[in-house]
Tab-separated table of C-alpha atoms in Angstrom:
chain	number	residue	atom	x	y	z
A	63	MET	CA	162.761	43.355	-5.596
A	64	ARG	CA	162.910	47.239	-6.102
A	65	GLN	CA	159.908	49.693	-6.076
A	66	SER	CA	158.472	53.054	-7.110
A	67	ARG	CA	159.855	55.043	-4.115
A	68	ASP	CA	160.804	58.186	-5.370
A	69	GLU	CA	159.658	57.740	-8.837
A	70	ILE	CA	157.947	55.609	-10.914
A	71	LEU	CA	159.834	52.801	-12.151
A	72	THR	CA	159.617	51.061	-15.703
A	73	SER	CA	160.115	47.120	-16.719
A	74	HIS	CA	158.009	45.349	-19.593
A	75	ALA	CA	156.706	41.586	-20.073
A	76	GLY	CA	159.575	39.671	-21.272
A	77	SER	CA	159.927	39.615	-25.039
A	78	LEU	CA	161.716	41.924	-26.741
A	79	PRO	CA	162.635	42.395	-30.874
A	80	ARG	CA	165.267	40.410	-32.162
A	81	PRO	CA	168.324	41.052	-34.137
A	82	GLU	CA	168.068	39.134	-37.692
A	83	GLU	CA	171.235	37.671	-37.371
A	84	LEU	CA	169.878	35.832	-34.516
A	85	ILE	CA	166.673	34.664	-36.202
A	86	ASP	CA	168.291	33.838	-38.841
A	87	ALA	CA	171.089	31.412	-36.263
A	88	ASN	CA	167.529	30.848	-34.442
A	89	ARG	CA	165.537	29.197	-37.745
A	90	ALA	CA	168.819	27.431	-39.542
A	91	ARG	CA	169.073	25.792	-35.472
A	92	GLU	CA	165.202	24.294	-35.428
A	93	SER	CA	165.672	23.178	-39.289
A	94	GLY	CA	168.587	20.984	-38.056
A	95	MET	CA	171.783	22.218	-40.137
A	96	ALA	CA	174.591	22.127	-38.660
A	97	ILE	CA	175.910	25.407	-37.079
A	98	ASP	CA	179.536	26.426	-35.398
A	99	GLU	CA	177.678	26.066	-31.953
A	100	SER	CA	180.326	27.938	-30.265
A	101	ARG	CA	179.990	30.866	-32.816
A	102	PHE	CA	176.239	30.646	-32.259
A	103	GLN	CA	176.803	30.852	-28.311
A	104	ASP	CA	178.924	34.068	-28.546
A	105	GLN	CA	176.422	35.748	-30.882
A	106	ILE	CA	173.600	35.304	-27.782
A	107	ARG	CA	175.910	36.476	-25.028
A	108	ALA	CA	176.416	39.819	-27.932
A	109	SER	CA	173.319	40.334	-28.295
A	110	VAL	CA	171.956	39.695	-24.676
A	111	SER	CA	174.355	42.379	-24.050
A	112	GLU	CA	173.176	44.871	-26.211
A	113	VAL	CA	169.443	44.433	-25.528
A	114	VAL	CA	170.168	44.638	-21.949
A	115	ARG	CA	172.506	47.931	-22.982
A	116	LEU	CA	169.473	49.012	-25.103
A	117	GLN	CA	167.032	48.812	-22.731
A	118	LYS	CA	168.941	50.452	-20.128
A	119	GLN	CA	169.273	53.943	-23.054
A	120	ALA	CA	165.243	53.589	-23.407
A	121	GLY	CA	164.788	54.006	-20.026
A	122	VAL	CA	163.828	50.998	-18.521
A	123	SER	CA	164.409	50.385	-15.046
A	124	ILE	CA	164.050	46.461	-14.672
A	125	PRO	CA	165.675	44.999	-17.353
A	126	GLY	CA	165.188	41.738	-18.964
A	127	ASP	CA	167.095	39.412	-21.193
A	128	GLY	CA	164.651	40.342	-23.736
A	129	GLU	CA	164.178	36.240	-23.491
A	130	TYR	CA	166.526	35.648	-26.301
A	131	GLY	CA	168.117	31.773	-24.783
A	132	LYS	CA	164.110	31.181	-26.069
A	133	SER	CA	165.057	30.109	-29.711
A	134	MET	CA	162.481	32.760	-31.972
A	135	GLY	CA	163.352	31.497	-35.799
A	136	HIS	CA	160.723	34.247	-37.950
A	137	LYS	CA	160.361	37.890	-36.358
A	138	VAL	CA	156.899	37.140	-35.970
A	139	ASN	CA	156.674	35.187	-33.646
A	140	TYR	CA	153.497	34.140	-30.491
A	141	ARG	CA	155.244	30.779	-28.648
A	142	ALA	CA	158.490	31.152	-28.346
A	143	TRP	CA	157.845	31.598	-24.961
A	144	TRP	CA	156.156	28.036	-24.619
A	145	SER	CA	157.638	26.333	-27.403
A	146	TYR	CA	161.616	26.850	-25.071
A	147	SER	CA	160.101	24.587	-22.688
A	148	PHE	CA	159.667	21.940	-25.241
A	149	GLN	CA	163.781	21.222	-25.223
A	150	ARG	CA	164.013	21.482	-21.975
A	151	LEU	CA	161.206	19.058	-20.200
A	152	GLY	CA	161.914	15.211	-20.995
A	153	GLY	CA	160.036	12.562	-21.636
A	154	LEU	CA	158.545	14.237	-24.548
A	155	GLU	CA	158.207	13.047	-28.503
A	156	LEU	CA	157.211	14.959	-31.359
A	157	GLY	CA	153.109	13.768	-31.919
A	158	THR	CA	151.286	13.644	-34.874
A	159	ALA	CA	149.394	16.350	-34.767
A	160	GLY	CA	150.764	20.195	-35.265
A	161	LEU	CA	148.908	22.899	-32.470
A	162	TYR	CA	146.282	23.639	-34.686
A	163	ASP	CA	145.450	20.645	-35.288
A	164	MET	CA	144.291	18.768	-32.854
A	165	PRO	CA	140.512	17.978	-32.270
A	166	ALA	CA	137.721	19.613	-30.674
A	167	HIS	CA	136.733	18.618	-27.454
A	168	ARG	CA	132.504	19.230	-25.826
A	169	SER	CA	131.741	20.182	-22.990
A	170	ARG	CA	128.923	18.855	-21.600
A	171	PRO	CA	127.199	19.365	-17.756
A	172	GLY	CA	128.428	18.335	-15.405
A	173	GLU	CA	131.599	17.947	-17.943
A	174	VAL	CA	133.294	20.772	-18.825
A	175	VAL	CA	136.739	20.125	-20.366
A	176	LEU	CA	139.568	22.080	-22.739
A	177	THR	CA	139.128	22.078	-25.901
A	178	SER	CA	141.513	22.577	-28.833
A	179	PHE	CA	143.317	26.033	-30.303
A	180	ALA	CA	141.715	25.924	-33.291
A	181	ASP	CA	138.288	25.579	-31.556
A	182	ARG	CA	138.801	29.064	-29.497
A	183	ARG	CA	135.288	30.208	-29.411
A	184	ASP	CA	137.431	33.716	-30.920
A	185	ARG	CA	138.609	31.594	-33.492
A	186	LEU	CA	135.071	29.929	-34.975
A	187	LYS	CA	132.810	33.650	-33.821
A	188	PHE	CA	135.381	35.251	-36.465
A	189	ALA	CA	136.760	32.188	-38.430
A	190	THR	CA	136.367	34.300	-41.951
A	191	ALA	CA	138.469	36.934	-40.438
A	192	TYR	CA	141.002	34.413	-38.895
A	193	ALA	CA	141.724	32.710	-42.181
A	194	ASP	CA	142.025	35.653	-44.642
A	195	PRO	CA	145.899	35.768	-44.271
A	196	ASP	CA	145.500	39.773	-45.394
A	197	SER	CA	143.375	40.262	-41.671
A	198	GLY	CA	146.261	40.652	-39.919
A	199	ILE	CA	146.153	38.070	-37.151
A	200	THR	CA	148.367	35.661	-37.215
A	201	THR	CA	150.796	33.941	-34.992
A	202	GLY	CA	153.424	33.829	-37.934
A	203	PRO	CA	154.600	29.892	-38.778
A	204	ARG	CA	153.579	26.969	-36.949
A	205	ALA	CA	155.864	24.428	-36.251
A	206	ALA	CA	154.455	21.335	-37.985
A	207	LEU	CA	153.971	18.925	-35.360
A	208	TRP	CA	153.543	19.270	-31.506
A	209	PRO	CA	155.167	17.482	-29.251
A	210	VAL	CA	153.067	14.326	-27.103
A	211	CYS	CA	153.756	13.306	-23.185
A	212	VAL	CA	155.389	10.298	-23.291
A	213	SER	CA	156.894	8.622	-20.385
A	214	LYS	CA	157.917	10.925	-17.000
A	215	LEU	CA	158.159	14.547	-17.187
A	216	THR	CA	162.046	15.487	-15.665
A	217	TYR	CA	164.241	18.463	-16.637
A	218	THR	CA	166.734	18.796	-18.499
A	219	GLY	CA	167.243	22.146	-19.448
A	220	HIS	CA	169.828	22.830	-16.494
A	221	ALA	CA	172.552	24.148	-18.952
A	222	ALA	CA	170.761	25.867	-21.045
A	223	ILE	CA	169.280	27.844	-18.429
A	224	GLN	CA	172.531	28.236	-16.879
A	225	SER	CA	174.189	29.707	-19.942
A	226	ASP	CA	170.528	31.670	-19.921
A	227	ILE	CA	171.439	33.398	-15.958
A	228	ALA	CA	175.180	34.131	-17.492
A	229	ASN	CA	175.043	35.293	-20.277
A	230	PHE	CA	172.455	37.959	-19.224
A	231	LYS	CA	174.392	38.569	-15.340
A	232	ALA	CA	177.732	39.593	-17.559
A	233	ALA	CA	175.062	42.143	-19.452
A	234	LEU	CA	173.162	44.372	-16.357
A	235	GLN	CA	176.833	44.350	-14.980
A	236	ALA	CA	178.288	45.486	-17.547
A	237	ALA	CA	175.634	47.748	-18.113
A	238	GLY	CA	175.544	48.653	-14.767
A	239	VAL	CA	172.349	47.970	-13.950
A	240	GLU	CA	171.077	46.187	-10.414
A	241	GLU	CA	168.607	44.259	-10.845
A	242	GLY	CA	166.765	42.409	-13.751
A	243	PHE	CA	164.163	39.459	-14.695
A	244	MET	CA	164.228	36.460	-16.432
A	245	THR	CA	161.175	34.832	-17.745
A	246	SER	CA	159.921	31.214	-17.216
A	247	ILE	CA	156.370	28.974	-18.517
A	248	ALA	CA	154.042	28.620	-15.523
A	249	PRO	CA	152.656	25.193	-15.117
A	250	GLY	CA	148.981	25.691	-16.211
A	251	SER	CA	150.381	27.005	-19.537
A	252	ALA	CA	153.206	24.246	-19.886
A	253	SER	CA	151.036	21.432	-19.861
A	254	ARG	CA	148.499	22.633	-22.458
A	255	ILE	CA	150.628	19.498	-24.533
A	256	ALA	CA	148.987	16.310	-25.242
A	257	ASN	CA	149.412	13.402	-22.769
A	258	ARG	CA	149.979	10.200	-23.231
A	259	TYR	CA	151.763	8.788	-19.917
A	260	TYR	CA	150.056	10.056	-17.167
A	261	LYS	CA	146.352	9.108	-15.358
A	262	THR	CA	144.753	12.577	-15.504
A	263	ASP	CA	145.196	16.340	-16.440
A	264	GLU	CA	145.731	17.903	-12.545
A	265	GLU	CA	148.925	14.621	-12.655
A	266	PHE	CA	150.123	15.379	-15.058
A	267	LEU	CA	149.795	19.640	-14.629
A	268	TYR	CA	152.155	18.579	-10.693
A	269	ALA	CA	154.278	16.794	-12.882
A	270	CYS	CA	154.751	19.906	-15.388
A	271	ALA	CA	155.029	21.698	-11.752
A	272	ASP	CA	157.423	19.398	-10.113
A	273	ALA	CA	160.118	19.196	-13.490
A	274	MET	CA	159.898	23.266	-14.126
A	275	ARG	CA	160.478	24.443	-10.089
A	276	GLU	CA	164.142	23.555	-10.596
A	277	GLU	CA	164.713	26.605	-13.456
A	278	TYR	CA	162.581	28.104	-11.223
A	279	LYS	CA	164.400	27.778	-7.888
A	280	ALA	CA	168.056	28.528	-11.088
A	281	ILE	CA	166.667	31.136	-11.639
A	282	VAL	CA	165.679	32.714	-7.816
A	283	ASP	CA	169.100	31.438	-6.728
A	284	ALA	CA	171.126	33.585	-9.062
A	285	GLY	CA	170.118	36.440	-7.294
A	286	LEU	CA	167.061	37.016	-10.852
A	287	ILE	CA	163.504	37.727	-10.484
A	288	LEU	CA	161.316	34.910	-11.569
A	289	GLN	CA	158.573	35.704	-13.674
A	290	LEU	CA	156.175	32.853	-14.510
A	291	ASP	CA	154.723	33.187	-17.441
A	292	ASP	CA	150.727	31.977	-17.409
A	293	PRO	CA	148.062	33.172	-20.101
A	294	ALA	CA	146.348	29.988	-19.105
A	295	ILE	CA	145.079	31.813	-16.337
A	296	ALA	CA	142.763	34.155	-18.365
A	297	GLU	CA	142.980	32.781	-22.242
A	298	ASN	CA	142.253	28.891	-21.203
A	299	TRP	CA	138.297	30.115	-20.925
A	300	ASP	CA	138.269	30.786	-24.570
A	301	MET	CA	138.789	26.946	-24.289
A	302	VAL	CA	136.402	27.210	-21.191
A	303	ASN	CA	139.366	24.743	-18.757
A	304	PRO	CA	137.403	25.428	-15.280
A	305	GLU	CA	140.747	24.867	-13.339
A	306	PRO	CA	143.364	28.071	-13.448
A	307	SER	CA	146.510	26.582	-12.170
A	308	VAL	CA	146.738	29.032	-9.054
A	309	GLU	CA	147.635	25.386	-6.439
A	310	ALA	CA	150.047	23.584	-8.891
A	311	LEU	CA	151.623	26.783	-9.267
A	312	ASN	CA	151.886	27.247	-6.158
A	313	HIS	CA	153.393	23.963	-5.237
A	314	ALA	CA	156.130	24.711	-8.208
A	315	ILE	CA	157.758	27.254	-5.908
A	316	ARG	CA	157.607	26.791	-2.849
A	317	GLY	CA	159.802	27.787	-0.083
A	318	LEU	CA	161.111	30.389	-3.462
A	319	PRO	CA	161.358	33.964	-2.227
A	320	GLU	CA	157.864	35.540	-2.860
A	321	ASP	CA	159.526	39.027	-3.193
A	322	ARG	CA	161.836	37.369	-5.613
A	323	ILE	CA	159.008	36.450	-7.457
A	324	ARG	CA	156.487	38.462	-9.859
A	325	PHE	CA	154.113	36.763	-12.228
A	326	HIS	CA	152.188	37.497	-15.599
A	327	LEU	CA	148.999	37.375	-16.469
A	328	CYS	CA	147.466	37.899	-20.494
A	329	TRP	CA	145.292	36.840	-22.637
A	330	GLY	CA	147.382	35.431	-24.978
A	331	SER	CA	148.091	38.781	-26.912
A	332	TRP	CA	147.591	37.287	-30.298
A	333	HIS	CA	145.718	40.339	-33.036
A	334	GLY	CA	142.916	38.624	-32.752
A	335	PRO	CA	139.430	40.441	-32.158
A	336	HIS	CA	139.829	38.872	-28.465
A	337	THR	CA	135.819	39.555	-28.136
A	338	THR	CA	135.417	35.641	-25.565
A	339	ASP	CA	138.161	37.604	-23.268
A	340	ILE	CA	137.039	36.554	-19.559
A	341	ALA	CA	136.808	39.302	-17.815
A	342	MET	CA	139.483	40.474	-15.038
A	343	ARG	CA	136.524	41.560	-12.928
A	344	ASP	CA	136.400	37.035	-12.530
A	345	ILE	CA	139.732	35.789	-12.305
A	346	VAL	CA	141.303	39.030	-10.409
A	347	ASP	CA	141.255	36.849	-7.014
A	348	VAL	CA	142.395	34.029	-9.117
A	349	MET	CA	145.932	35.585	-9.979
A	350	LEU	CA	145.858	37.457	-6.534
A	351	ALA	CA	145.801	33.920	-4.801
A	352	VAL	CA	149.384	33.654	-6.446
A	353	LYS	CA	152.572	33.536	-3.842
A	354	CYS	CA	154.576	36.312	-5.369
A	355	ARG	CA	155.786	39.640	-4.736
A	356	ALA	CA	153.914	41.791	-7.514
A	357	TYR	CA	151.765	41.295	-10.577
A	358	SER	CA	151.984	41.856	-14.841
A	359	PHE	CA	149.084	41.737	-16.388
A	360	GLU	CA	147.268	43.536	-19.253
A	361	ALA	CA	145.563	46.572	-19.423
A	362	ALA	CA	146.443	49.241	-22.147
A	363	ASN	CA	145.032	47.476	-24.866
A	364	VAL	CA	140.990	49.099	-25.951
A	365	ARG	CA	139.854	45.201	-24.544
A	366	HIS	CA	141.070	45.430	-21.439
A	367	GLU	CA	142.157	49.341	-20.646
A	368	HIS	CA	138.187	49.914	-18.873
A	369	GLU	CA	139.226	46.865	-16.112
A	370	TRP	CA	141.693	49.785	-14.466
A	371	ARG	CA	138.513	50.639	-12.416
A	372	VAL	CA	138.842	46.649	-10.775
A	373	TRP	CA	141.072	48.804	-8.322
A	374	GLN	CA	138.286	50.861	-7.220
A	375	ASP	CA	136.697	47.550	-5.355
A	376	VAL	CA	139.558	45.420	-4.996
A	377	LYS	CA	142.032	45.816	-2.675
A	378	LEU	CA	146.115	45.132	-2.711
A	379	ALA	CA	147.239	43.236	0.392
A	380	ASP	CA	150.377	44.733	2.174
A	381	GLY	CA	153.970	44.897	0.756
A	382	LYS	CA	152.216	43.442	-3.168
A	383	LEU	CA	153.132	45.142	-5.641
A	384	ILE	CA	151.918	45.701	-9.960
A	385	LEU	CA	152.923	45.963	-13.402
A	386	PRO	CA	150.296	47.125	-15.592
A	387	GLY	CA	150.552	46.900	-19.069
A	388	ILE	CA	151.088	50.822	-20.021
A	389	VAL	CA	151.888	50.555	-23.169
A	390	SER	CA	150.386	47.502	-25.477
A	391	HIS	CA	152.529	45.240	-28.232
A	392	ALA	CA	148.353	44.849	-30.361
A	393	THR	CA	148.697	48.600	-32.121
A	394	ASN	CA	151.614	49.557	-34.132
A	395	VAL	CA	150.676	52.814	-32.560
A	396	VAL	CA	153.471	54.260	-30.558
A	397	GLU	CA	151.160	55.470	-26.903
A	398	HIS	CA	152.154	59.356	-25.869
A	399	PRO	CA	154.005	59.399	-22.871
A	400	GLU	CA	151.229	62.081	-21.559
A	401	LEU	CA	148.648	58.986	-22.125
A	402	VAL	CA	151.221	56.804	-20.462
A	403	ALA	CA	150.786	59.218	-17.946
A	404	GLU	CA	147.474	59.554	-17.451
A	405	ARG	CA	147.334	55.429	-16.860
A	406	ILE	CA	150.314	55.705	-14.702
A	407	VAL	CA	148.497	58.103	-12.806
A	408	ARG	CA	145.050	55.629	-12.621
A	409	PHE	CA	146.723	52.823	-10.682
A	410	ALA	CA	148.867	54.991	-8.898
A	411	THR	CA	145.718	56.821	-7.086
A	412	LEU	CA	144.345	53.561	-6.248
A	413	VAL	CA	146.532	51.120	-5.079
A	414	GLY	CA	149.526	53.642	-3.825
A	415	LYS	CA	152.171	55.302	-6.023
A	416	GLU	CA	154.989	52.885	-4.369
A	417	ARG	CA	153.701	49.740	-5.466
A	418	VAL	CA	153.505	50.741	-9.277
A	419	ILE	CA	155.974	49.474	-11.704
A	420	ALA	CA	154.994	50.981	-15.416
A	421	SER	CA	154.740	48.042	-17.740
A	422	THR	CA	154.260	46.654	-21.153
A	423	ASP	CA	151.487	44.255	-21.613
A	424	CYS	CA	152.861	41.658	-22.961
A	425	GLY	CA	155.939	40.300	-24.806
A	426	LEU	CA	156.804	43.190	-27.482
A	427	GLY	CA	159.234	40.654	-28.888
A	428	GLY	CA	157.772	39.290	-32.315
A	429	ARG	CA	154.344	41.587	-32.235
A	430	VAL	CA	155.407	44.348	-33.085
A	431	HIS	CA	158.481	45.400	-35.622
A	432	SER	CA	162.005	46.441	-33.301
A	433	GLN	CA	161.962	50.073	-34.215
A	434	ILE	CA	158.362	50.926	-32.525
A	435	ALA	CA	158.891	48.516	-29.710
A	436	TRP	CA	162.021	50.376	-29.085
A	437	ALA	CA	159.889	53.428	-29.649
A	438	LYS	CA	157.570	52.004	-27.297
A	439	LEU	CA	159.834	51.575	-24.653
A	440	GLU	CA	161.077	55.266	-24.827
A	441	ALA	CA	157.724	56.156	-24.620
A	442	LEU	CA	156.866	54.385	-21.346
A	443	ALA	CA	159.920	55.797	-19.714
A	444	GLN	CA	159.101	59.331	-20.869
A	445	GLY	CA	155.758	58.766	-19.747
A	446	ALA	CA	156.851	57.908	-16.786
A	447	ALA	CA	158.734	61.229	-16.071
A	448	LEU	CA	155.620	62.700	-16.321
A	449	ALA	CA	153.920	60.802	-13.908
A	450	THR	CA	156.859	61.042	-11.806
A	451	ARG	CA	156.138	65.045	-11.772
A	452	GLN	CA	152.363	64.754	-10.788
A	453	LEU	CA	152.713	61.749	-8.262
A	454	TRP	CA	155.980	63.741	-5.901
A	455	ARG	CA	155.282	67.312	-6.602
C-alpha cells in the first residue's frame, strides 16, 4: 500500500457520481426491463475507464472504480454500497417490508437490542424535518421490499466481482496508475437485514463474514487494495447496538495481507442532523482493532471535524496509516484548498506526515452533484499540494 513518503497522497471513500446513461441503464435493469446485457457490460467497462481517467486528471493519487459495479438507479442514492450485496449472497429472498417499515425494538436493562432504521433516535428527535420533503434530508427513492435470510448464506457473486476487477484493472492500466482500491461491505453492515434461518444474531453475523470473505479474497488476490465499508461500527449506536462487528470482521479477513486492506468508518452519511452520533473518542479503539493497514474516517463535516483532537491522545501503531476525511459530502460548498491544507497539516503534525493520506468523509456519488463532487476532489488535490510544500519544506 502506497504512503505519503515525499508528498501528501490523496484518495476518497469509494462512491463517485455515475454517468446519467449508466444510471438510466441500472434503473431499467433493476425494474426487470429487458436490456442488451452485452451492451450494458460494455457501458460499465467504458464508464469505469473514464472515471479512473477523471480521477487521475483531478489529482487523485489512489483512485477507485467509483463503485460503478454496484447498481445505482437514481442520482440520489445512499444504499448502493450495501444493496449490491443482496445480488451476491445466496440464501436471501425479498421480505414483506421495506427498510423503514420494519418494527421497532425497545431495549431493556440487561437486554440491549438493535432497533429499526425508522426508529433511530435522530429520526425521532427531528421527526418533522425528516418528514418534510423540502428539508433537504433525503436518501433517495427507497426499495419497496428489503431482503430476508431464509437459508444458509453463500457467496454467489463470483462472476460479478471478477467483472468488476477486470474492468478496474484495465482502467488503471489505461490511465497509467500503479495502485487502486475497491470497496466491499463488511459483515456487520451486511448483516443488518431480517434473519429467519440462523438461531442467533451472532451466528448470522459470522455467516455473513464467511460468505463475504470470498469477495475480500478475490479483490486482494487481484493485486488491488481492499477497502472494507462498515458504518455499522459507528452508525449502530443510533440504533443502540451493543456489539460492534470487529471480531467477525477480523474473522472474515483472517490470513489476508493486512498491508493490502484499509477500513472505512462513517456515521451513515445521510444529510441529517446527526445529533445522536457516538463520539469518535468512544469508538476509535474499536476501529483500530480491525486488522488492516489503514483507517478511513469522517473528519471534515461540521459534526465531526473537531474530533481531530482525538489523535492528540490516541497512539497510532507503528506502520499504520490514516485517511481522514478532508473534504465532505455533507455540504455543496467546495472546500478552499487552504482549508484543505490546514486540515491535512493538523493530522500530519499529530501522527506524522508520512502516515496521512488525504481523503473524503464518505462517498460523493449519490450525495452531491457530479460537478460539485469533481470540484471537491480537485480542491483536495490542490490542498494536498499546499500541505506538501508546508510539510516537506
